[in-house]
CSV table of C-alpha atoms in Angstrom, one decimal:
chain,number,residue,atom,x,y,z
A,1,MET,CA,82.2,108.9,106.2
A,2,ALA,CA,83.9,109.8,103.1
A,3,GLU,CA,87.6,110.6,103.6
A,4,SER,CA,88.6,113.8,102.8
A,5,GLU,CA,91.1,114.5,99.8
A,6,TRP,CA,94.5,113.3,99.6
A,7,SER,CA,97.7,115.1,98.1
A,8,PRO,CA,101.8,114.1,98.8
A,9,SER,CA,101.1,116.6,102.0
A,10,SER,CA,98.0,115.8,103.8
A,11,TRP,CA,99.7,114.0,105.9
A,12,ALA,CA,101.7,117.2,107.2
A,13,SER,CA,97.9,118.2,108.9
A,14,LYS,CA,97.5,114.6,111.0
A,15,PRO,CA,99.1,114.3,114.2
A,16,ILE,CA,102.6,112.3,113.8
A,17,LYS,CA,104.4,110.2,116.3
A,18,GLN,CA,107.9,109.4,115.8
A,19,ASP,CA,108.9,112.5,114.5
A,20,VAL,CA,112.3,114.7,114.0
A,21,VAL,CA,113.1,117.7,115.3
A,22,TYR,CA,115.7,119.6,113.4
A,23,ASP,CA,117.6,122.8,114.4
A,24,ASP,CA,119.1,123.7,111.4
A,25,ALA,CA,115.3,124.6,109.5
A,26,ALA,CA,117.0,125.6,106.4
A,27,GLY,CA,119.0,122.4,106.2
A,28,VAL,CA,116.0,120.6,106.1
A,29,GLN,CA,114.9,122.2,103.0
A,30,ALA,CA,117.5,122.3,101.2
A,31,ALA,CA,118.0,118.2,101.6
A,32,LEU,CA,114.7,117.9,100.7
A,33,ALA,CA,115.1,119.6,97.5
A,34,LYS,CA,118.1,117.9,96.4
A,35,LEU,CA,116.3,115.0,97.0
A,36,GLN,CA,113.3,116.0,95.0
A,37,LYS,CA,115.4,116.2,91.7
A,38,LEU,CA,117.4,112.9,92.0
A,39,PRO,CA,116.0,109.8,90.3
A,40,PRO,CA,113.8,107.1,91.9
A,41,LEU,CA,115.6,104.7,93.5
A,42,VAL,CA,113.0,101.5,92.2
A,43,THR,CA,111.0,101.8,89.1
A,44,THR,CA,106.9,101.9,88.7
A,45,GLN,CA,107.2,98.8,86.8
A,46,GLU,CA,109.2,96.6,89.2
A,47,VAL,CA,106.2,98.1,92.1
A,48,ASP,CA,104.0,96.3,90.1
A,49,ASP,CA,105.4,93.5,89.1
A,50,LEU,CA,105.8,93.2,93.0
A,51,LYS,CA,101.5,93.7,93.7
A,52,LYS,CA,101.1,91.1,91.1
A,53,SER,CA,103.9,88.7,93.4
A,54,LEU,CA,101.8,89.5,96.4
A,55,LYS,CA,98.2,89.0,94.9
A,56,ASN,CA,99.3,85.7,94.6
A,57,VAL,CA,100.4,85.0,98.3
A,58,ALA,CA,97.5,86.5,99.6
A,59,LEU,CA,95.5,83.6,97.1
A,60,GLY,CA,97.8,81.3,98.2
A,61,LYS,CA,99.4,80.4,95.9
A,62,ALA,CA,103.2,81.8,97.1
A,63,PHE,CA,104.9,82.2,99.8
A,64,VAL,CA,107.0,85.7,101.0
A,65,LEU,CA,110.3,85.8,102.7
A,66,GLN,CA,111.1,89.1,104.6
A,67,GLY,CA,114.0,89.4,105.8
A,68,GLY,CA,117.3,91.8,106.9
A,69,ASP,CA,118.7,94.0,109.4
A,70,CYS,CA,117.1,95.5,112.1
A,71,ALA,CA,118.5,99.1,111.7
A,72,GLU,CA,121.0,99.7,108.7
A,73,LEU,CA,124.0,101.1,108.9
A,74,PHE,CA,126.0,103.3,105.8
A,75,ASP,CA,128.7,101.3,106.7
A,76,TYR,CA,126.5,98.1,105.5
A,77,CYS,CA,126.8,99.5,102.6
A,78,ASN,CA,130.1,97.2,101.0
A,79,MET,CA,130.2,94.1,98.7
A,80,ASP,CA,131.0,91.2,101.5
A,81,MET,CA,127.7,92.1,103.9
A,82,ILE,CA,125.1,93.1,100.6
A,83,GLU,CA,126.4,89.5,98.9
A,84,ALA,CA,126.0,87.6,102.1
A,85,LYS,CA,122.3,89.4,103.1
A,86,VAL,CA,121.2,88.4,99.3
A,87,LYS,CA,123.1,85.0,99.4
A,88,LEU,CA,121.4,83.6,103.1
A,89,LEU,CA,117.9,85.2,101.1
A,90,LEU,CA,118.7,82.5,98.0
A,91,GLN,CA,119.2,79.9,100.3
A,92,MET,CA,116.5,80.3,103.2
A,93,SER,CA,114.2,80.6,99.8
A,94,LEU,CA,115.8,77.6,98.1
A,95,VAL,CA,114.5,75.8,101.4
A,96,LEU,CA,111.1,77.5,101.5
A,97,ILE,CA,110.5,76.6,97.7
A,98,TRP,CA,111.5,72.7,98.3
A,99,GLY,CA,109.0,72.8,101.5
A,100,ALA,CA,106.2,74.9,100.2
A,101,ASN,CA,105.8,73.7,96.9
A,102,LYS,CA,105.3,76.6,95.8
A,103,PRO,CA,106.6,79.8,94.6
A,104,VAL,CA,108.6,82.8,97.2
A,105,VAL,CA,108.9,86.3,96.4
A,106,ARG,CA,112.1,87.4,98.5
A,107,ILE,CA,111.9,91.2,100.0
A,108,ALA,CA,114.9,92.2,101.9
A,109,ARG,CA,114.6,94.9,104.5
A,110,ILE,CA,118.1,96.7,102.0
A,111,ALA,CA,118.6,100.0,100.8
A,112,GLY,CA,116.7,102.0,102.9
A,113,GLN,CA,116.1,100.8,106.3
A,114,PHE,CA,118.1,103.2,108.3
A,115,ALA,CA,115.8,104.6,110.4
A,116,LYS,CA,114.2,102.9,113.7
A,117,PRO,CA,111.2,104.4,115.9
A,118,ARG,CA,112.2,104.4,119.8
A,119,SER,CA,110.4,104.3,122.9
A,120,SER,CA,111.6,107.5,124.0
A,121,PRO,CA,113.5,109.9,122.2
A,122,MET,CA,116.3,111.1,125.0
A,123,GLU,CA,118.0,108.7,127.1
A,124,THR,CA,121.3,109.3,129.2
A,125,ILE,CA,124.5,107.5,129.1
A,126,ASP,CA,127.2,108.1,131.5
A,127,GLY,CA,124.7,110.7,133.0
A,128,VAL,CA,124.4,112.6,130.6
A,129,GLU,CA,121.3,113.6,128.4
A,130,MET,CA,121.1,113.3,124.8
A,131,PRO,CA,118.8,112.6,121.8
A,132,SER,CA,118.2,108.8,121.7
A,133,PHE,CA,119.8,106.7,118.2
A,134,ARG,CA,117.3,107.1,115.6
A,135,GLY,CA,119.5,105.7,112.7
A,136,ASP,CA,122.2,106.5,110.3
A,137,ASN,CA,119.5,108.7,108.7
A,138,ILE,CA,118.7,110.5,111.5
A,139,ASN,CA,121.7,111.0,113.9
A,140,GLY,CA,125.3,109.2,114.5
A,141,PHE,CA,125.6,106.4,117.0
A,142,ASP,CA,128.1,107.3,119.0
A,143,ALA,CA,127.1,108.7,122.4
A,144,THR,CA,128.1,112.5,122.6
A,145,PRO,CA,125.3,114.9,122.2
A,146,GLU,CA,126.9,116.7,119.3
A,147,SER,CA,126.8,113.0,117.5
A,148,ARG,CA,123.3,112.5,118.0
A,149,LYS,CA,122.2,115.9,117.1
A,150,PRO,CA,119.8,115.3,114.1
A,151,ASP,CA,121.5,115.9,110.7
A,152,PRO,CA,119.5,116.6,108.0
A,153,SER,CA,122.4,116.3,105.5
A,154,ARG,CA,122.2,112.2,106.5
A,155,LEU,CA,118.7,112.4,104.4
A,156,VAL,CA,121.0,112.8,101.5
A,157,SER,CA,123.4,110.2,102.2
A,158,ALA,CA,120.8,107.9,103.0
A,159,TYR,CA,119.8,108.4,99.7
A,160,PHE,CA,122.9,107.9,98.0
A,161,HIS,CA,123.3,104.8,100.3
A,162,SER,CA,120.6,103.1,99.4
A,163,ALA,CA,121.1,103.4,95.4
A,164,ALA,CA,124.8,102.2,96.1
A,165,THR,CA,123.3,99.4,97.6
A,166,LEU,CA,120.9,98.8,95.0
A,167,ASN,CA,123.5,98.7,92.1
A,168,TYR,CA,125.5,96.2,93.6
A,169,MET,CA,122.5,94.1,94.6
A,170,ARG,CA,121.0,94.2,90.8
A,171,ALA,CA,124.6,94.3,89.1
A,172,SER,CA,125.3,90.7,91.3
A,173,LEU,CA,122.4,89.4,90.4
A,174,SER,CA,122.4,90.2,86.7
A,175,SER,CA,125.8,88.6,86.7
A,176,GLY,CA,125.1,85.1,88.4
A,177,LEU,CA,124.7,85.4,92.0
A,178,ALA,CA,121.5,83.4,92.3
A,179,ASP,CA,122.3,80.9,89.3
A,180,LEU,CA,120.6,77.4,90.3
A,181,HIS,CA,122.9,75.6,88.2
A,182,SER,CA,125.5,76.4,90.7
A,183,PRO,CA,123.6,76.7,94.2
A,184,LEU,CA,126.5,75.2,96.2
A,185,ASP,CA,128.3,78.5,95.1
A,186,TRP,CA,126.6,80.2,97.5
A,187,GLY,CA,129.2,79.2,100.2
A,188,LEU,CA,127.1,77.8,103.5
A,189,GLY,CA,129.8,80.1,105.5
A,190,HIS,CA,129.5,80.0,108.8
A,191,VAL,CA,126.7,77.0,108.8
A,192,ILE,CA,129.0,74.6,110.3
A,193,THR,CA,126.4,72.1,112.2
A,194,PRO,CA,126.1,68.9,110.3
A,195,SER,CA,122.4,68.3,110.0
A,196,ILE,CA,121.6,71.4,108.2
A,197,ARG,CA,124.7,71.4,105.3
A,198,GLU,CA,123.4,67.5,105.0
A,199,LYS,CA,119.8,68.9,104.6
A,200,TYR,CA,120.4,72.0,101.9
A,201,THR,CA,123.2,69.5,99.9
A,202,ARG,CA,120.4,67.4,99.3
A,203,ILE,CA,117.8,69.6,98.5
A,204,VAL,CA,120.3,71.0,96.4
A,205,ASN,CA,120.8,67.9,94.8
A,206,ARG,CA,117.5,67.7,94.2
A,207,VAL,CA,117.6,70.5,91.8
A,208,LYS,CA,120.5,70.0,90.3
A,209,ASP,CA,118.7,66.7,88.8
A,210,ALA,CA,115.8,68.8,88.2
A,211,LEU,CA,117.8,71.9,86.0
A,212,ARG,CA,120.1,68.7,84.2
A,213,PHE,CA,116.9,66.7,82.9
A,214,MET,CA,115.2,70.6,82.0
A,215,GLN,CA,118.6,70.8,79.5
A,216,THR,CA,118.2,66.9,78.6
A,217,VAL,CA,114.8,67.4,77.0
A,218,GLY,CA,115.5,71.3,75.7
A,219,ILE,CA,113.4,73.5,78.3
A,220,ASP,CA,115.8,75.5,79.7
A,221,THR,CA,116.6,78.0,77.1
A,222,ASP,CA,116.4,81.0,79.0
A,223,ARG,CA,117.8,82.8,82.3
A,224,GLY,CA,114.5,82.1,84.0
A,225,VAL,CA,117.0,79.7,86.1
A,226,GLU,CA,120.1,82.5,86.6
A,227,THR,CA,118.9,84.9,87.8
A,228,VAL,CA,115.8,86.2,90.9
A,229,ASP,CA,114.1,89.0,91.9
A,230,ILE,CA,115.1,90.6,95.3
A,231,TYR,CA,112.5,93.4,96.0
A,232,THR,CA,113.8,96.2,98.4
A,233,SER,CA,111.4,97.1,101.7
A,234,HIS,CA,111.9,99.5,104.7
A,235,GLU,CA,109.7,101.1,107.4
A,236,GLY,CA,108.3,104.5,106.3
A,237,LEU,CA,108.8,106.6,109.3
A,238,LEU,CA,110.4,110.0,108.0
A,239,LEU,CA,107.6,111.0,105.5
A,240,GLU,CA,109.7,114.2,104.8
A,241,TYR,CA,111.9,111.6,102.9
A,242,GLU,CA,109.5,109.5,101.3
A,243,GLN,CA,107.5,112.6,100.0
A,244,SER,CA,110.5,114.1,98.9
A,245,LEU,CA,110.9,110.7,96.5
A,246,LEU,CA,107.1,110.5,95.6
A,247,ARG,CA,106.9,110.8,91.8
A,248,HIS,CA,103.7,111.3,89.9
A,249,LEU,CA,104.5,107.8,87.0
A,250,LYS,CA,102.1,106.2,84.7
A,251,ASN,CA,100.7,102.8,85.5
A,252,PRO,CA,102.8,100.1,83.3
A,253,ASP,CA,99.9,98.1,82.5
A,254,SER,CA,96.8,101.2,82.8
A,255,PRO,CA,96.2,103.3,80.0
A,256,SER,CA,98.7,105.8,79.2
A,257,THR,CA,96.5,108.4,80.9
A,258,THR,CA,96.3,106.7,84.2
A,259,HIS,CA,99.2,108.1,86.7
A,260,SER,CA,99.8,107.1,90.2
A,261,TYR,CA,101.4,108.4,93.2
A,262,TYR,CA,104.9,105.9,93.9
A,263,ALA,CA,106.8,106.1,96.8
A,264,THR,CA,110.1,105.6,95.0
A,265,SER,CA,112.9,105.0,98.0
A,266,SER,CA,111.6,101.5,97.9
A,267,HIS,CA,109.2,98.7,96.4
A,268,PHE,CA,107.7,98.0,99.6
A,269,LEU,CA,107.3,100.1,102.5
A,270,TRP,CA,105.5,99.6,106.1
A,271,ILE,CA,103.7,101.3,109.1
A,272,GLY,CA,105.4,100.3,112.4
A,273,ASP,CA,103.5,99.5,115.5
A,274,ARG,CA,104.0,102.9,116.4
A,275,THR,CA,102.9,104.4,113.9
A,276,ARG,CA,99.6,102.9,113.3
A,277,GLN,CA,96.9,105.3,114.3
A,278,LEU,CA,93.4,105.7,112.5
A,279,ASN,CA,93.8,109.8,112.3
A,280,GLY,CA,97.9,109.4,112.2
A,281,ALA,CA,100.4,111.3,109.8
A,282,HIS,CA,101.3,107.8,108.7
A,283,VAL,CA,98.7,106.0,107.4
A,284,GLU,CA,97.1,109.0,106.1
A,285,PHE,CA,100.8,108.9,104.1
A,286,PHE,CA,100.5,105.6,102.9
A,287,ARG,CA,96.7,105.4,102.1
A,288,GLY,CA,97.7,107.5,98.6
A,289,ILE,CA,100.5,105.7,97.1
A,290,ALA,CA,100.5,103.1,94.9
A,291,ASN,CA,103.2,100.6,96.3
A,292,PRO,CA,102.3,97.5,98.1
A,293,ILE,CA,102.8,98.4,102.0
A,294,GLY,CA,102.5,96.7,104.9
A,295,ILE,CA,101.0,96.9,108.5
A,296,LYS,CA,102.5,95.6,111.6
A,297,ILE,CA,99.7,94.2,114.2
A,298,GLY,CA,100.0,93.5,117.2
A,299,PRO,CA,98.6,92.9,121.3
A,300,SER,CA,97.2,96.6,121.1
A,301,MET,CA,95.4,96.1,117.9
A,302,THR,CA,91.7,95.8,118.4
A,303,PRO,CA,89.9,93.5,115.6
A,304,ALA,CA,87.6,96.6,115.1
A,305,GLU,CA,91.1,99.3,114.6
A,306,LEU,CA,92.3,96.4,112.4
A,307,THR,CA,89.6,96.4,110.1
A,308,SER,CA,88.8,100.1,110.0
A,309,LEU,CA,92.8,100.5,108.8
A,310,LEU,CA,91.9,98.4,106.1
A,311,ASP,CA,89.3,100.2,104.9
A,312,ILE,CA,91.5,103.4,104.9
A,313,VAL,CA,94.5,102.0,103.1
A,314,ASN,CA,93.2,100.4,100.9
A,315,PRO,CA,89.2,100.9,100.2
A,316,ALA,CA,89.5,99.4,96.5
A,317,ARG,CA,90.7,96.3,98.1
A,318,GLU,CA,92.9,94.8,96.3
A,319,ILE,CA,93.6,91.6,97.2
A,320,GLY,CA,97.1,92.1,98.7
A,321,LYS,CA,97.8,95.4,98.0
A,322,VAL,CA,97.8,95.0,102.1
A,323,THR,CA,100.6,92.6,104.2
A,324,LEU,CA,99.4,92.4,107.5
A,325,ILE,CA,102.8,91.7,109.9
A,326,SER,CA,101.7,90.3,113.0
A,327,ARG,CA,103.9,90.6,115.8
A,328,TYR,CA,102.5,89.5,119.1
A,329,GLY,CA,105.1,86.6,121.0
A,330,ALA,CA,105.1,82.6,121.6
A,331,ALA,CA,103.1,84.2,125.0
A,332,LYS,CA,100.2,86.2,123.2
A,333,ILE,CA,99.6,85.1,119.7
A,334,SER,CA,97.0,82.2,120.2
A,335,GLN,CA,95.1,85.0,122.3
A,336,TYR,CA,94.9,87.8,119.5
A,337,LEU,CA,95.6,85.9,116.3
A,338,PRO,CA,92.5,84.0,115.9
A,339,ALA,CA,90.3,87.4,116.3
A,340,HIS,CA,92.0,88.8,113.7
A,341,ILE,CA,91.8,86.8,111.0
A,342,ALA,CA,88.2,86.7,111.8
A,343,ALA,CA,87.5,89.8,111.8
A,344,VAL,CA,89.7,90.3,108.8
A,345,GLN,CA,87.7,87.4,107.0
A,346,ALA,CA,84.1,88.9,107.8
A,347,SER,CA,85.7,92.6,106.2
A,348,GLY,CA,86.1,90.9,102.9
A,349,HIS,CA,89.5,92.2,102.6
A,350,ILE,CA,92.2,89.7,101.4
A,351,PRO,CA,95.5,90.5,102.4
A,352,VAL,CA,99.0,88.8,103.0
A,353,TRP,CA,99.0,87.4,106.1
A,354,GLN,CA,102.7,87.5,107.0
A,355,CYS,CA,104.4,86.5,110.7
A,356,ASP,CA,107.1,88.9,112.4
A,357,PRO,CA,108.1,86.4,115.4
A,358,MET,CA,111.1,88.2,116.1
A,359,HIS,CA,109.7,91.8,117.7
A,360,GLY,CA,107.1,90.4,119.9
A,361,ASN,CA,110.4,87.9,121.7
A,362,THR,CA,112.2,90.5,122.5
A,363,GLN,CA,114.2,90.4,126.0
A,364,ALA,CA,116.8,91.2,128.1
A,365,THR,CA,119.5,89.5,130.0
A,366,PRO,CA,120.3,89.5,133.5
A,367,SER,CA,122.7,91.7,132.4
A,368,GLY,CA,120.6,94.0,130.6
A,369,VAL,CA,121.6,92.9,127.0
A,370,LYS,CA,118.8,92.7,124.7
A,371,THR,CA,118.2,89.1,123.1
A,372,ARG,CA,115.7,87.0,121.7
A,373,HIS,CA,115.4,82.7,121.8
A,374,PHE,CA,115.5,80.7,118.8
A,375,SER,CA,112.9,78.3,120.3
A,376,ASP,CA,110.3,81.5,121.2
A,377,ILE,CA,111.1,82.5,117.5
A,378,LEU,CA,110.1,79.0,116.0
A,379,SER,CA,106.9,79.0,118.9
A,380,GLU,CA,105.4,81.6,117.4
A,381,LEU,CA,106.2,81.2,113.6
A,382,LYS,CA,104.4,77.1,114.7
A,383,GLN,CA,101.6,78.5,116.4
A,384,ALA,CA,101.1,81.2,113.5
A,385,LEU,CA,101.1,78.2,110.4
A,386,GLU,CA,98.5,75.9,112.7
A,387,ILE,CA,96.3,79.0,114.0
A,388,HIS,CA,95.6,80.4,110.1
A,389,ARG,CA,95.4,76.7,109.3
A,390,ALA,CA,92.7,76.3,112.2
A,391,ALA,CA,90.6,79.6,110.4
A,392,GLY,CA,91.1,78.2,106.8
A,393,SER,CA,93.6,81.3,106.3
A,394,PHE,CA,96.8,81.6,104.4
A,395,LEU,CA,99.8,82.1,106.3
A,396,GLY,CA,101.9,83.9,103.6
A,397,GLY,CA,105.6,84.7,104.7
A,398,MET,CA,107.7,85.4,107.5
A,399,HIS,CA,109.4,88.9,108.3
A,400,LEU,CA,112.9,88.3,110.3
A,401,GLU,CA,116.0,90.2,111.5
A,402,LEU,CA,118.9,88.7,110.0
A,403,THR,CA,121.9,89.0,109.1
A,404,GLY,CA,124.7,86.8,107.0
A,405,GLU,CA,127.1,87.3,109.5
A,406,ALA,CA,128.2,85.1,112.2
A,407,VAL,CA,126.7,87.4,114.8
A,408,THR,CA,125.9,86.1,118.3
A,409,GLU,CA,123.0,88.3,119.1
A,410,CYS,CA,120.1,85.3,119.6
A,411,VAL,CA,119.9,82.4,121.7
A,412,GLY,CA,119.6,78.9,120.8
A,413,GLY,CA,119.2,77.1,117.6
A,414,ALA,CA,121.1,74.1,116.6
A,415,GLY,CA,124.6,75.8,117.7
A,416,GLY,CA,123.4,76.2,121.1
A,417,LEU,CA,124.5,80.0,121.7
A,418,THR,CA,124.4,80.8,125.4
A,419,GLU,CA,123.5,84.1,127.2
A,420,GLU,CA,127.0,84.0,127.9
A,421,GLY,CA,128.3,83.6,124.4
A,422,LEU,CA,126.0,86.4,123.4
A,423,SER,CA,129.2,89.2,124.3
A,424,GLU,CA,131.1,87.0,121.4
A,425,ARG,CA,130.7,88.8,118.6
A,426,TYR,CA,127.3,91.3,119.2
A,427,THR,CA,127.8,93.9,116.7
A,428,THR,CA,123.6,95.4,116.3
A,429,PHE,CA,123.4,98.8,116.9
A,430,CYS,CA,119.5,98.1,118.2
A,431,ASP,CA,117.4,94.9,118.0
A,432,PRO,CA,119.2,91.3,118.1
A,433,ARG,CA,119.3,89.4,114.7
A,434,LEU,CA,119.0,85.6,114.3
A,435,ASN,CA,122.7,85.0,112.7
A,436,GLU,CA,123.4,82.7,108.9
A,437,LYS,CA,122.8,79.5,110.8
A,438,GLN,CA,120.1,80.0,112.7
A,439,ALA,CA,118.3,81.7,110.3
A,440,LEU,CA,119.1,78.8,108.0
A,441,GLU,CA,117.8,76.6,110.3
A,442,LEU,CA,114.4,78.6,110.5
A,443,ALA,CA,113.8,77.9,106.9
A,444,PHE,CA,114.6,74.4,107.3
A,445,LEU,CA,112.1,74.0,110.2
A,446,VAL,CA,109.4,76.0,108.7
A,447,ALA,CA,109.5,73.8,105.2
A,448,GLY,CA,109.5,70.8,107.0
A,449,PHE,CA,106.4,71.6,108.6
A,450,TYR,CA,104.8,72.6,105.5
A,451,ARG,CA,106.0,69.0,103.9
A,452,GLU,CA,104.6,67.4,107.1
A,453,LEU,CA,101.3,69.7,106.6
A,454,ASP,CA,100.9,68.6,102.3
A,455,GLU,CA,101.2,64.5,103.6
A,456,GLU,CA,98.6,64.7,105.8
A,457,LEU,CA,96.5,66.5,103.5
A,458,ALA,CA,97.3,64.5,100.5
A,459,GLU,CA,96.1,61.3,103.6
A,460,ASP,CA,93.0,63.5,103.8
A,461,GLU,CA,92.1,63.6,100.4
A,462,SER,CA,92.5,59.8,100.1
A,463,ILE,CA,90.6,58.4,102.8
């Protein structure tokens, strides 16, 4: 059956989940009108460069590392926190390049990851019913009915906080923050576990040896080792906001007459597990944009739904246009992932497969504190790698909620954080994140798995 004609506002005629109801209709229109006049946050060339990189990931030629806060706050828009996240992604990607022996595409959950879906629009705090906190671009975290009232002016604030974050990120990278000539300048911060620090230093020394060789033979002549690309991403939850930042622009690599609709709020947007209905507003909006997109898939997704969804959002079957972000939980992944892989393989689509080992492994302590166990996160990742390998598929990346801060939100890891220690620095406003030490340790463990895999394949080929 042919799809109906798409337009930037055609999503508004579809059923919508996780929508926001504002009391101030005039304020909403004023905010959206302001956003429509502002310049794009990202360029079409950047978006298309990411699409090319993700095509390589889908074909097994590269690996994608995506990570950042569960929910950004406007207060996270400061020098120290931006640098901490960027440095952590750079450290992790260096380790993964060494382990997987492939280029790493870096995508941060940053400069726009403000809105969050919630299981209930209302909650009761100290006997008072009020709207749930939906993210800084919707309402305030303070537990008062007035703070929790959706405020349309926050949509414009979200744009400017995203712009400031992007500006500093780009300036830092172009000024040498990612220079591979001096990776040890990326201070390991709170990573004090000797085994992790030693492994990292060993990898860094190998990279420095390679760079010295390049300089000696005269091929170190450009800025290719002095900076990298870090792309931005967020869940495309607030469709009014996303529509207001749509721009009908020329495709950089197409004839001059070819234009497409680009979502210029970010390089990469994804649809959440709660908003991926085949006839829903979010799927309708996403099927019309030129950006690479992600789709979260969990246990409730049937194989038939998955292939139908791919047909809707990617009818041209662009390789790597869609990233499937699997999130089952360590106890369920073996039950669901094989059938999903088989269905996609039979459909002829070639997406990027990415593992999100965070969302399916959230649990609460006896006292009600949300946490995740490092062992469960690692288990889901390892199972995903093994299942894809057995199916002749390629797990192209991992999607993590992490921070460069020394938070205490996830239990376990080499630091041995216990449930009793969660209260030391539990600062998330939504879901628990890996701290710097845990995230870097995870990168080493995944890199080690790829190293072992390469050695096994080499042995098989020599037989």
